mmCIF file of C-alpha atoms in Angstrom:
data_model
loop_
_atom_site.group_PDB
_atom_site.id
_atom_site.type_symbol
_atom_site.label_atom_id
_atom_site.label_comp_id
_atom_site.label_asym_id
_atom_site.label_seq_id
_atom_site.Cartn_x
_atom_site.Cartn_y
_atom_site.Cartn_z
ATOM 1 C CA SER A 27 61.062 46.606 -128.220
ATOM 2 C CA SER A 28 61.428 48.080 -124.711
ATOM 3 C CA ALA A 29 60.063 51.342 -123.345
ATOM 4 C CA VAL A 30 63.598 52.765 -123.562
ATOM 5 C CA ASP A 31 63.448 52.465 -127.382
ATOM 6 C CA ALA A 32 60.117 54.234 -127.667
ATOM 7 C CA PRO A 33 60.143 57.827 -128.980
ATOM 8 C CA VAL A 34 59.390 60.569 -126.482
ATOM 9 C CA GLN A 35 57.356 63.565 -127.535
ATOM 10 C CA LEU A 36 59.121 66.742 -126.486
ATOM 11 C CA THR A 37 56.511 69.317 -127.514
ATOM 12 C CA ASP A 38 53.153 69.676 -129.179
ATOM 13 C CA GLN A 39 53.683 73.224 -130.261
ATOM 14 C CA GLU A 40 53.098 74.393 -133.842
ATOM 15 C CA LEU A 41 56.622 75.001 -135.025
ATOM 16 C CA TYR A 42 57.634 76.471 -138.358
ATOM 17 C CA ASP A 43 60.744 75.781 -140.360
ATOM 18 C CA VAL A 44 62.661 73.781 -137.715
ATOM 19 C CA ARG A 45 66.270 73.669 -138.929
ATOM 20 C CA SER A 46 67.932 71.715 -136.127
ATOM 21 C CA LEU A 47 67.474 69.991 -132.793
ATOM 22 C CA SER A 48 70.303 69.562 -130.292
ATOM 23 C CA ILE A 49 70.173 67.832 -126.936
ATOM 24 C CA SER A 50 72.426 69.144 -124.175
ATOM 25 C CA PRO A 51 75.203 66.820 -122.999
ATOM 26 C CA ASP A 52 73.429 66.204 -119.685
ATOM 27 C CA GLY A 53 70.138 65.432 -121.504
ATOM 28 C CA LYS A 54 68.177 68.047 -119.523
ATOM 29 C CA GLN A 55 67.742 70.723 -122.237
ATOM 30 C CA PHE A 56 67.304 70.964 -125.953
ATOM 31 C CA LEU A 57 67.801 73.606 -128.618
ATOM 32 C CA LEU A 58 65.592 74.258 -131.604
ATOM 33 C CA CYS A 59 66.700 76.487 -134.434
ATOM 34 C CA LEU A 60 63.602 77.742 -136.261
ATOM 35 C CA SER A 61 61.711 80.667 -137.641
ATOM 36 C CA ARG A 62 59.085 82.591 -135.637
ATOM 37 C CA TYR A 63 56.732 85.017 -137.253
ATOM 38 C CA PRO A 64 57.261 87.971 -137.339
ATOM 39 C CA ILE A 65 60.741 88.060 -135.726
ATOM 40 C CA GLY A 66 62.468 85.602 -138.059
ATOM 41 C CA SER A 67 65.231 83.167 -137.186
ATOM 42 C CA VAL A 68 65.706 82.244 -133.526
ATOM 43 C CA ILE A 69 67.478 79.676 -131.388
ATOM 44 C CA GLU A 70 65.207 78.516 -128.555
ATOM 45 C CA GLU A 71 66.198 76.539 -125.489
ATOM 46 C CA TYR A 72 63.776 74.293 -123.671
ATOM 47 C CA ALA A 73 63.979 72.124 -120.536
ATOM 48 C CA VAL A 74 63.173 68.504 -121.380
ATOM 49 C CA ASP A 75 60.902 68.266 -118.306
ATOM 50 C CA GLN A 76 58.992 71.466 -119.329
ATOM 51 C CA PRO A 77 58.905 71.285 -123.147
ATOM 52 C CA LEU A 78 56.036 73.730 -123.582
ATOM 53 C CA ARG A 79 57.894 76.594 -121.923
ATOM 54 C CA ILE A 80 60.674 78.392 -123.751
ATOM 55 C CA LYS A 81 63.604 78.687 -121.310
ATOM 56 C CA ALA A 82 65.655 81.119 -123.368
ATOM 57 C CA THR A 83 65.533 82.687 -126.871
ATOM 58 C CA PHE A 84 68.716 83.617 -128.683
ATOM 59 C CA GLN A 85 68.764 85.883 -131.706
ATOM 60 C CA PRO A 86 72.390 86.980 -132.106
ATOM 61 C CA HIS A 87 73.289 89.475 -134.800
ATOM 62 C CA VAL A 88 76.200 88.685 -137.077
ATOM 63 C CA ALA A 89 78.289 91.066 -139.210
ATOM 64 C CA GLY A 90 76.864 91.405 -142.698
ATOM 65 C CA GLU A 91 73.547 89.767 -141.901
ATOM 66 C CA THR A 92 70.616 90.394 -144.240
ATOM 67 C CA SER A 93 68.484 93.498 -143.875
ATOM 68 C CA SER A 94 65.700 91.367 -142.387
ATOM 69 C CA GLY A 95 68.007 90.079 -139.661
ATOM 70 C CA ALA A 96 70.099 86.993 -139.077
ATOM 71 C CA ILE A 97 69.219 83.798 -140.921
ATOM 72 C CA PHE A 98 70.312 80.731 -138.976
ATOM 73 C CA GLY A 99 70.984 77.322 -140.530
ATOM 74 C CA GLY A 100 71.393 75.162 -137.406
ATOM 75 C CA ALA A 101 72.621 75.175 -133.773
ATOM 76 C CA ALA A 102 74.200 72.789 -131.293
ATOM 77 C CA TYR A 103 75.590 72.699 -127.791
ATOM 78 C CA VAL A 104 79.382 72.619 -127.192
ATOM 79 C CA HIS A 105 81.668 72.854 -124.194
ATOM 80 C CA ASP A 106 79.467 70.711 -121.921
ATOM 81 C CA GLY A 107 76.423 72.820 -122.839
ATOM 82 C CA MET A 108 78.001 76.100 -121.803
ATOM 83 C CA ASP A 109 78.181 77.442 -125.338
ATOM 84 C CA ILE A 110 76.201 77.172 -128.565
ATOM 85 C CA VAL A 111 77.655 76.930 -132.075
ATOM 86 C CA PHE A 112 75.382 77.959 -134.932
ATOM 87 C CA THR A 113 75.518 78.765 -138.601
ATOM 88 C CA ALA A 114 74.276 82.089 -139.932
ATOM 89 C CA ALA A 115 74.141 83.879 -143.281
ATOM 90 C CA SER A 116 76.770 86.569 -143.566
ATOM 91 C CA ALA A 117 78.214 88.958 -146.053
ATOM 92 C CA GLY A 118 74.679 90.141 -146.832
ATOM 93 C CA CYS A 119 73.952 87.053 -148.868
ATOM 94 C CA GLU A 120 71.634 84.247 -147.803
ATOM 95 C CA PHE A 121 74.028 81.664 -149.278
ATOM 96 C CA ASP A 122 77.285 82.585 -147.532
ATOM 97 C CA TYR A 123 77.103 80.949 -144.147
ATOM 98 C CA ASN A 124 79.698 80.901 -141.369
ATOM 99 C CA VAL A 125 79.977 79.205 -137.989
ATOM 100 C CA TYR A 126 79.602 81.329 -134.833
ATOM 101 C CA GLN A 127 79.600 80.686 -131.110
ATOM 102 C CA ILE A 128 77.718 82.333 -128.225
ATOM 103 C CA SER A 129 77.446 81.621 -124.510
ATOM 104 C CA ALA A 130 74.440 79.391 -123.700
ATOM 105 C CA VAL A 131 74.348 81.068 -120.264
ATOM 106 C CA THR A 132 74.230 84.737 -121.263
ATOM 107 C CA GLY A 133 73.621 84.725 -125.069
ATOM 108 C CA SER A 134 76.612 87.031 -125.419
ATOM 109 C CA HIS A 135 80.301 86.660 -126.315
ATOM 110 C CA LEU A 136 79.675 86.250 -130.067
ATOM 111 C CA LEU A 137 82.688 84.696 -131.829
ATOM 112 C CA ALA A 138 82.998 84.162 -135.569
ATOM 113 C CA LEU A 139 84.654 80.731 -135.918
ATOM 114 C CA THR A 140 84.824 80.601 -139.729
ATOM 115 C CA HIS A 141 85.142 83.174 -142.506
ATOM 116 C CA GLY A 142 84.195 81.522 -145.746
ATOM 117 C CA GLN A 143 81.862 81.572 -148.658
ATOM 118 C CA GLY A 144 79.160 79.107 -149.560
ATOM 119 C CA ALA A 145 76.205 77.328 -148.004
ATOM 120 C CA ILE A 146 76.552 75.167 -144.914
ATOM 121 C CA ASN A 147 74.141 72.245 -144.931
ATOM 122 C CA ALA A 148 74.112 71.256 -141.228
ATOM 123 C CA ILE A 149 76.269 71.439 -138.124
ATOM 124 C CA THR A 150 76.814 68.628 -135.676
ATOM 125 C CA VAL A 151 78.990 68.311 -132.582
ATOM 126 C CA ASP A 152 80.974 65.317 -131.464
ATOM 127 C CA ARG A 153 81.344 64.329 -127.771
ATOM 128 C CA ASP A 154 84.772 65.970 -127.653
ATOM 129 C CA GLY A 155 83.229 69.276 -128.875
ATOM 130 C CA THR A 156 84.504 69.151 -132.427
ATOM 131 C CA SER A 157 81.982 70.725 -134.796
ATOM 132 C CA PHE A 158 81.396 69.144 -138.186
ATOM 133 C CA PHE A 159 79.742 70.750 -141.173
ATOM 134 C CA VAL A 160 79.526 70.483 -144.957
ATOM 135 C CA ARG A 161 80.128 73.453 -147.150
ATOM 136 C CA ASP A 162 79.658 73.134 -150.856
ATOM 137 C CA GLY A 163 80.282 69.389 -150.888
ATOM 138 C CA HIS A 164 83.365 69.517 -148.631
ATOM 139 C CA SER A 165 83.282 68.231 -145.049
ATOM 140 C CA PHE A 166 85.007 70.198 -142.316
ATOM 141 C CA ALA A 167 85.926 69.694 -138.670
ATOM 142 C CA LEU A 168 86.370 72.651 -136.346
ATOM 143 C CA ASP A 169 88.473 72.105 -133.212
ATOM 144 C CA PRO A 170 86.691 73.509 -130.091
ATOM 145 C CA ASN A 171 89.899 74.599 -128.361
ATOM 146 C CA THR A 172 92.167 75.918 -131.096
ATOM 147 C CA ARG A 173 89.387 76.853 -133.537
ATOM 148 C CA ALA A 174 91.504 75.228 -136.204
ATOM 149 C CA LEU A 175 89.522 74.203 -139.295
ATOM 150 C CA ARG A 176 90.497 71.100 -141.254
ATOM 151 C CA GLU A 177 88.918 69.470 -144.288
ATOM 152 C CA GLU A 178 87.766 65.898 -143.720
ATOM 153 C CA LYS A 179 87.589 63.174 -146.369
ATOM 154 C CA LEU A 180 84.034 62.309 -147.350
#
């Protein structure tokens, strides 16, 4: 095994309820979606070369979020790291999740990309920017340009 194959420790912080990890396309930054007491769900951005310092914190509010604030399920970079897609509970119920997008630069420009019911297990992003997620046992692909949603065969 070479040094290239060895794992690299990114942080030694005490993190609670980490829901996802996403590395930026250029490999210089990473996102963690987690819970922070007492503020709740957050998406934090770190520089790989300074993993102990939070570069940015995102806590977007979505329509119909719970009374305690947004509950995020996962987050990932899209559009060459310029935007972030994430899942969040909506419709006032912790089990109805949808996919949203914000600017990774400003944290603004919130877009709802899906409007559905049910839990979303995880979200991943392909090199072309297509987002993939599973909702209630069905796999979906979300086109980054047209925002068209199509069901994929499992």
